[in-house]
């Protein structure tokens, strides 16, 4: 028991140390609601990550799938933003527009924040991974993720692929347009300049 307590304390001290040393400034926006965590100027690598927390499009897990990652990425020199996007309610443009605004914020403040606007990637978990992959596979002139990091993402809303209970409870309200089947994108439909992708998934046995 004593060892467990010491281990938890060590992890807590490590996270606090990273936050104190690496994180220099937090910039908050109201519309859409988002926070940008900037590393110290002498640590920045010129890259940034936009994070989309999960929550099944009914709520947001903005802490463990968003804010808690800030010290880690800041410690490596990345600017890091968490966008608390609005829910689609049948209109895919609502959350996508919020994410695009975050990319615009990085582009508009690139010089001040020491960011290369062409090196801004996107990250998402669960439903946030669905949103992140939709942005990455459907880039626009003003929103072209340089890379994508997906944690246990919902790539498809098809009943035979996704976990049915949640699809029926919440995502079924979203029109099943191309953005709901990002896994079906092919070489012909995905832009040739699509950047690298990292995928992390895990299975829990009950």
PDB file of C-alpha atoms in Angstrom:
ATOM      1  CA  UNK A   1       0.000   0.000   0.000  1.00  0.00           C
ATOM      2  CA  UNK A   2       2.845   2.335   0.915  1.00  0.00           C
ATOM      3  CA  UNK A   3       4.475   1.735  -2.466  1.00  0.00           C
ATOM      4  CA  UNK A   4       1.215   2.554  -4.264  1.00  0.00           C
ATOM      5  CA  UNK A   5       0.844   5.820  -2.347  1.00  0.00           C
ATOM      6  CA  UNK A   6       4.441   6.767  -3.139  1.00  0.00           C
ATOM      7  CA  UNK A   7       3.901   5.957  -6.830  1.00  0.00           C
ATOM      8  CA  UNK A   8       0.765   8.115  -7.021  1.00  0.00           C
ATOM      9  CA  UNK A   9       2.614  10.937  -5.272  1.00  0.00           C
ATOM     10  CA  UNK A  10       5.520  10.633  -7.728  1.00  0.00           C
ATOM     11  CA  UNK A  11       3.180  10.830 -10.723  1.00  0.00           C
ATOM     12  CA  UNK A  12       1.410  13.840  -9.204  1.00  0.00           C
ATOM     13  CA  UNK A  13       4.729  15.635  -8.623  1.00  0.00           C
ATOM     14  CA  UNK A  14       5.870  14.839 -12.172  1.00  0.00           C
ATOM     15  CA  UNK A  15       2.695  16.252 -13.754  1.00  0.00           C
ATOM     16  CA  UNK A  16       2.842  19.355 -11.555  1.00  0.00           C
ATOM     17  CA  UNK A  17       6.494  19.855 -12.432  1.00  0.00           C
ATOM     18  CA  UNK A  18       5.785  19.591 -16.146  1.00  0.00           C
ATOM     19  CA  UNK A  19       2.951  22.104 -15.828  1.00  0.00           C
ATOM     20  CA  UNK A  20       5.118  24.544 -13.861  1.00  0.00           C
ATOM     21  CA  UNK A  21       8.191  24.293 -16.074  1.00  0.00           C
ATOM     22  CA  UNK A  22       6.679  23.883 -19.529  1.00  0.00           C
ATOM     23  CA  UNK A  23       3.454  25.825 -19.557  1.00  0.00           C
ATOM     24  CA  UNK A  24       4.025  29.538 -19.806  1.00  0.00           C
ATOM     25  CA  UNK A  25       0.692  31.006 -20.875  1.00  0.00           C
ATOM     26  CA  UNK A  26      -2.969  30.128 -21.388  1.00  0.00           C
ATOM     27  CA  UNK A  27      -5.124  32.031 -23.868  1.00  0.00           C
ATOM     28  CA  UNK A  28      -8.895  31.605 -23.629  1.00  0.00           C
ATOM     29  CA  UNK A  29     -11.550  32.182 -26.279  1.00  0.00           C
ATOM     30  CA  UNK A  30     -15.318  32.379 -25.821  1.00  0.00           C
ATOM     31  CA  UNK A  31     -16.688  31.737 -29.306  1.00  0.00           C
ATOM     32  CA  UNK A  32     -16.065  28.924 -29.796  1.00  0.00           C
ATOM     33  CA  UNK A  33     -15.001  28.071 -26.271  1.00  0.00           C
ATOM     34  CA  UNK A  34     -11.404  26.944 -26.288  1.00  0.00           C
ATOM     35  CA  UNK A  35      -8.141  27.245 -24.403  1.00  0.00           C
ATOM     36  CA  UNK A  36      -4.701  27.516 -25.986  1.00  0.00           C
ATOM     37  CA  UNK A  37      -1.743  26.370 -23.902  1.00  0.00           C
ATOM     38  CA  UNK A  38       1.532  27.895 -25.084  1.00  0.00           C
ATOM     39  CA  UNK A  39       4.981  26.564 -24.145  1.00  0.00           C
ATOM     40  CA  UNK A  40       7.774  28.985 -23.137  1.00  0.00           C
ATOM     41  CA  UNK A  41       9.189  30.818 -26.157  1.00  0.00           C
ATOM     42  CA  UNK A  42      12.573  29.145 -25.727  1.00  0.00           C
ATOM     43  CA  UNK A  43      10.955  25.675 -25.911  1.00  0.00           C
ATOM     44  CA  UNK A  44       8.569  26.050 -28.838  1.00  0.00           C
ATOM     45  CA  UNK A  45       9.103  23.805 -31.856  1.00  0.00           C
ATOM     46  CA  UNK A  46       6.758  25.811 -34.091  1.00  0.00           C
ATOM     47  CA  UNK A  47       4.091  23.115 -34.122  1.00  0.00           C
ATOM     48  CA  UNK A  48       0.621  22.972 -32.592  1.00  0.00           C
ATOM     49  CA  UNK A  49      -2.129  20.470 -31.839  1.00  0.00           C
ATOM     50  CA  UNK A  50      -5.887  21.053 -31.748  1.00  0.00           C
ATOM     51  CA  UNK A  51      -7.603  18.584 -29.410  1.00  0.00           C
ATOM     52  CA  UNK A  52     -11.223  17.452 -29.733  1.00  0.00           C
ATOM     53  CA  UNK A  53     -12.454  15.679 -26.566  1.00  0.00           C
ATOM     54  CA  UNK A  54     -14.938  12.834 -26.838  1.00  0.00           C
ATOM     55  CA  UNK A  55     -18.334  12.405 -25.231  1.00  0.00           C
ATOM     56  CA  UNK A  56     -20.653  10.847 -27.809  1.00  0.00           C
ATOM     57  CA  UNK A  57     -21.782  14.283 -29.031  1.00  0.00           C
ATOM     58  CA  UNK A  58     -23.862  14.592 -25.840  1.00  0.00           C
ATOM     59  CA  UNK A  59     -21.186  15.870 -23.429  1.00  0.00           C
ATOM     60  CA  UNK A  60     -17.447  16.589 -23.461  1.00  0.00           C
ATOM     61  CA  UNK A  61     -14.703  14.765 -21.579  1.00  0.00           C
ATOM     62  CA  UNK A  62     -12.595  17.913 -21.784  1.00  0.00           C
ATOM     63  CA  UNK A  63     -10.395  17.054 -18.813  1.00  0.00           C
ATOM     64  CA  UNK A  64      -8.843  13.610 -19.352  1.00  0.00           C
ATOM     65  CA  UNK A  65      -9.251  13.827 -23.149  1.00  0.00           C
ATOM     66  CA  UNK A  66      -8.269  17.485 -23.326  1.00  0.00           C
ATOM     67  CA  UNK A  67      -6.760  19.689 -20.647  1.00  0.00           C
ATOM     68  CA  UNK A  68      -4.744  17.000 -18.865  1.00  0.00           C
ATOM     69  CA  UNK A  69      -2.582  16.578 -21.968  1.00  0.00           C
ATOM     70  CA  UNK A  70      -1.429  20.206 -22.039  1.00  0.00           C
ATOM     71  CA  UNK A  71       1.671  19.856 -19.782  1.00  0.00           C
ATOM     72  CA  UNK A  72       2.851  16.832 -21.768  1.00  0.00           C
ATOM     73  CA  UNK A  73       2.687  18.496 -25.168  1.00  0.00           C
ATOM     74  CA  UNK A  74       3.981  21.838 -23.857  1.00  0.00           C
ATOM     75  CA  UNK A  75       6.995  20.035 -22.406  1.00  0.00           C
ATOM     76  CA  UNK A  76       7.861  18.886 -25.941  1.00  0.00           C
ATOM     77  CA  UNK A  77       7.479  22.381 -27.371  1.00  0.00           C
ATOM     78  CA  UNK A  78       4.007  22.042 -28.887  1.00  0.00           C
ATOM     79  CA  UNK A  79       1.351  24.723 -28.549  1.00  0.00           C
ATOM     80  CA  UNK A  80      -1.803  22.875 -27.575  1.00  0.00           C
ATOM     81  CA  UNK A  81      -5.459  23.871 -27.843  1.00  0.00           C
ATOM     82  CA  UNK A  82      -8.609  22.226 -26.515  1.00  0.00           C
ATOM     83  CA  UNK A  83     -11.792  23.191 -28.331  1.00  0.00           C
ATOM     84  CA  UNK A  84     -15.103  22.642 -26.533  1.00  0.00           C
ATOM     85  CA  UNK A  85     -17.054  22.298 -29.757  1.00  0.00           C
ATOM     86  CA  UNK A  86     -20.811  22.545 -29.979  1.00  0.00           C
ATOM     87  CA  UNK A  87     -22.840  19.415 -30.684  1.00  0.00           C
ATOM     88  CA  UNK A  88     -24.122  18.819 -34.242  1.00  0.00           C
ATOM     89  CA  UNK A  89     -27.844  18.292 -33.498  1.00  0.00           C
ATOM     90  CA  UNK A  90     -28.164  16.999 -37.036  1.00  0.00           C
ATOM     91  CA  UNK A  91     -25.868  19.606 -38.608  1.00  0.00           C
ATOM     92  CA  UNK A  92     -22.277  18.449 -39.130  1.00  0.00           C
ATOM     93  CA  UNK A  93     -21.111  22.007 -39.870  1.00  0.00           C
ATOM     94  CA  UNK A  94     -21.624  23.137 -36.259  1.00  0.00           C
ATOM     95  CA  UNK A  95     -18.758  21.217 -34.619  1.00  0.00           C
ATOM     96  CA  UNK A  96     -16.607  21.360 -37.735  1.00  0.00           C
ATOM     97  CA  UNK A  97     -16.878  25.152 -37.871  1.00  0.00           C
ATOM     98  CA  UNK A  98     -15.758  25.392 -34.230  1.00  0.00           C
ATOM     99  CA  UNK A  99     -12.653  23.339 -35.002  1.00  0.00           C
ATOM    100  CA  UNK A 100     -11.932  25.433 -38.082  1.00  0.00           C
ATOM    101  CA  UNK A 101     -12.073  28.561 -35.907  1.00  0.00           C
ATOM    102  CA  UNK A 102      -9.375  27.068 -33.734  1.00  0.00           C
ATOM    103  CA  UNK A 103      -7.133  26.521 -36.760  1.00  0.00           C
ATOM    104  CA  UNK A 104      -7.829  30.120 -37.806  1.00  0.00           C
ATOM    105  CA  UNK A 105      -6.772  31.344 -34.360  1.00  0.00           C
ATOM    106  CA  UNK A 106      -3.421  29.618 -34.800  1.00  0.00           C
ATOM    107  CA  UNK A 107      -3.021  31.096 -38.278  1.00  0.00           C
ATOM    108  CA  UNK A 108      -3.956  34.615 -37.140  1.00  0.00           C
ATOM    109  CA  UNK A 109      -1.609  34.478 -34.141  1.00  0.00           C
ATOM    110  CA  UNK A 110       1.181  32.492 -35.791  1.00  0.00           C
ATOM    111  CA  UNK A 111       3.764  35.261 -35.572  1.00  0.00           C
ATOM    112  CA  UNK A 112       3.014  36.163 -31.956  1.00  0.00           C
ATOM    113  CA  UNK A 113       2.803  32.563 -30.769  1.00  0.00           C
ATOM    114  CA  UNK A 114       5.806  31.457 -32.879  1.00  0.00           C
ATOM    115  CA  UNK A 115       3.727  28.877 -34.732  1.00  0.00           C
ATOM    116  CA  UNK A 116       4.107  27.611 -38.277  1.00  0.00           C
ATOM    117  CA  UNK A 117       0.475  27.550 -39.530  1.00  0.00           C
ATOM    118  CA  UNK A 118       1.391  24.681 -41.854  1.00  0.00           C
ATOM    119  CA  UNK A 119       2.418  22.552 -38.865  1.00  0.00           C
ATOM    120  CA  UNK A 120      -0.863  22.470 -36.949  1.00  0.00           C
ATOM    121  CA  UNK A 121      -2.271  18.981 -36.411  1.00  0.00           C
ATOM    122  CA  UNK A 122      -5.470  17.641 -34.922  1.00  0.00           C
ATOM    123  CA  UNK A 123      -6.126  15.127 -32.134  1.00  0.00           C
ATOM    124  CA  UNK A 124      -9.360  13.488 -31.030  1.00  0.00           C
ATOM    125  CA  UNK A 125     -10.669  10.788 -28.718  1.00  0.00           C
ATOM    126  CA  UNK A 126     -13.767   8.630 -29.285  1.00  0.00           C
ATOM    127  CA  UNK A 127     -16.432  10.938 -30.780  1.00  0.00           C
ATOM    128  CA  UNK A 128     -13.747  13.639 -30.830  1.00  0.00           C
ATOM    129  CA  UNK A 129     -11.704  11.225 -32.936  1.00  0.00           C
ATOM    130  CA  UNK A 130     -14.653  11.012 -35.311  1.00  0.00           C
ATOM    131  CA  UNK A 131     -14.696  14.796 -35.583  1.00  0.00           C
ATOM    132  CA  UNK A 132     -10.903  15.005 -35.933  1.00  0.00           C
ATOM    133  CA  UNK A 133     -10.824  12.396 -38.703  1.00  0.00           C
ATOM    134  CA  UNK A 134     -13.668  14.199 -40.490  1.00  0.00           C
ATOM    135  CA  UNK A 135     -11.625  17.404 -40.467  1.00  0.00           C
ATOM    136  CA  UNK A 136      -8.472  15.582 -41.611  1.00  0.00           C
ATOM    137  CA  UNK A 137     -10.132  13.693 -44.471  1.00  0.00           C
ATOM    138  CA  UNK A 138     -12.176  16.698 -45.620  1.00  0.00           C
ATOM    139  CA  UNK A 139      -9.621  19.546 -45.498  1.00  0.00           C
ATOM    140  CA  UNK A 140     -10.395  23.038 -46.718  1.00  0.00           C
ATOM    141  CA  UNK A 141      -8.181  25.899 -47.810  1.00  0.00           C
ATOM    142  CA  UNK A 142      -8.155  27.382 -44.305  1.00  0.00           C
ATOM    143  CA  UNK A 143      -8.112  24.126 -42.349  1.00  0.00           C
ATOM    144  CA  UNK A 144      -5.549  21.530 -43.432  1.00  0.00           C
ATOM    145  CA  UNK A 145      -4.305  19.460 -40.488  1.00  0.00           C
ATOM    146  CA  UNK A 146      -0.616  18.636 -40.864  1.00  0.00           C
ATOM    147  CA  UNK A 147      -1.234  15.334 -39.067  1.00  0.00           C
ATOM    148  CA  UNK A 148      -3.892  13.576 -37.017  1.00  0.00           C
ATOM    149  CA  UNK A 149      -3.704  11.675 -33.720  1.00  0.00           C
ATOM    150  CA  UNK A 150      -6.729   9.489 -33.022  1.00  0.00           C
ATOM    151  CA  UNK A 151      -7.436   7.763 -29.716  1.00  0.00           C
ATOM    152  CA  UNK A 152     -10.061   4.990 -29.943  1.00  0.00           C
ATOM    153  CA  UNK A 153     -11.886   7.021 -32.629  1.00  0.00           C
ATOM    154  CA  UNK A 154     -15.356   6.362 -33.990  1.00  0.00           C
ATOM    155  CA  UNK A 155     -14.397   6.210 -37.654  1.00  0.00           C
ATOM    156  CA  UNK A 156     -17.795   4.986 -38.828  1.00  0.00           C
ATOM    157  CA  UNK A 157     -21.372   5.254 -37.589  1.00  0.00           C
ATOM    158  CA  UNK A 158     -22.440   2.106 -39.441  1.00  0.00           C
ATOM    159  CA  UNK A 159     -24.302  -0.219 -37.054  1.00  0.00           C
ATOM    160  CA  UNK A 160     -22.090  -3.234 -37.817  1.00  0.00           C
ATOM    161  CA  UNK A 161     -18.927  -1.282 -36.950  1.00  0.00           C
ATOM    162  CA  UNK A 162     -19.571   1.212 -34.171  1.00  0.00           C
ATOM    163  CA  UNK A 163     -20.831   0.362 -30.681  1.00  0.00           C
ATOM    164  CA  UNK A 164     -24.554   0.179 -31.248  1.00  0.00           C
ATOM    165  CA  UNK A 165     -25.912   1.556 -28.003  1.00  0.00           C
ATOM    166  CA  UNK A 166     -24.277   4.911 -28.402  1.00  0.00           C
ATOM    167  CA  UNK A 167     -25.053   5.108 -32.099  1.00  0.00           C
ATOM    168  CA  UNK A 168     -28.716   4.593 -31.377  1.00  0.00           C
ATOM    169  CA  UNK A 169     -28.733   6.952 -28.398  1.00  0.00           C
ATOM    170  CA  UNK A 170     -26.981   9.960 -29.844  1.00  0.00           C
ATOM    171  CA  UNK A 171     -25.165   9.735 -33.167  1.00  0.00           C
ATOM    172  CA  UNK A 172     -28.201   8.414 -35.010  1.00  0.00           C
ATOM    173  CA  UNK A 173     -29.397  12.026 -35.115  1.00  0.00           C
ATOM    174  CA  UNK A 174     -26.469  12.994 -37.341  1.00  0.00           C
ATOM    175  CA  UNK A 175     -27.101  12.771 -41.098  1.00  0.00           C
ATOM    176  CA  UNK A 176     -25.178   9.810 -42.511  1.00  0.00           C
ATOM    177  CA  UNK A 177     -23.234  11.820 -45.041  1.00  0.00           C
ATOM    178  CA  UNK A 178     -19.614  11.218 -46.085  1.00  0.00           C
ATOM    179  CA  UNK A 179     -18.289  12.614 -42.818  1.00  0.00           C
ATOM    180  CA  UNK A 180     -19.895   9.709 -40.944  1.00  0.00           C
ATOM    181  CA  UNK A 181     -17.861   7.149 -42.866  1.00  0.00           C
ATOM    182  CA  UNK A 182     -14.334   8.509 -42.766  1.00  0.00           C
ATOM    183  CA  UNK A 183     -13.007   4.945 -42.906  1.00  0.00           C
ATOM    184  CA  UNK A 184     -14.390   4.656 -46.446  1.00  0.00           C
ATOM    185  CA  UNK A 185     -12.152   7.372 -47.804  1.00  0.00           C
ATOM    186  CA  UNK A 186      -9.963   5.976 -50.596  1.00  0.00           C
ATOM    187  CA  UNK A 187      -6.918   7.094 -52.545  1.00  0.00           C
ATOM    188  CA  UNK A 188      -9.268   8.681 -55.058  1.00  0.00           C
ATOM    189  CA  UNK A 189     -11.257  10.643 -52.472  1.00  0.00           C
ATOM    190  CA  UNK A 190      -8.570  11.563 -49.922  1.00  0.00           C
ATOM    191  CA  UNK A 191      -6.375  14.528 -50.900  1.00  0.00           C
ATOM    192  CA  UNK A 192      -2.896  13.438 -51.988  1.00  0.00           C
ATOM    193  CA  UNK A 193      -1.374  15.849 -49.483  1.00  0.00           C
ATOM    194  CA  UNK A 194      -3.031  14.202 -46.473  1.00  0.00           C
ATOM    195  CA  UNK A 195      -0.424  14.106 -43.721  1.00  0.00           C
ATOM    196  CA  UNK A 196       0.613  11.281 -41.367  1.00  0.00           C
ATOM    197  CA  UNK A 197      -1.891   9.678 -39.003  1.00  0.00           C
ATOM    198  CA  UNK A 198      -1.380   8.002 -35.624  1.00  0.00           C
ATOM    199  CA  UNK A 199      -4.035   5.658 -34.282  1.00  0.00           C
ATOM    200  CA  UNK A 200      -4.300   4.320 -30.754  1.00  0.00           C
ATOM    201  CA  UNK A 201      -7.045   1.911 -29.712  1.00  0.00           C
ATOM    202  CA  UNK A 202      -7.559  -0.442 -26.783  1.00  0.00           C
ATOM    203  CA  UNK A 203     -10.031  -3.126 -25.788  1.00  0.00           C
ATOM    204  CA  UNK A 204     -11.267  -3.698 -22.264  1.00  0.00           C
ATOM    205  CA  UNK A 205     -12.370  -7.159 -21.200  1.00  0.00           C
ATOM    206  CA  UNK A 206     -15.078  -7.173 -18.574  1.00  0.00           C
TER     207      UNK A 206
END
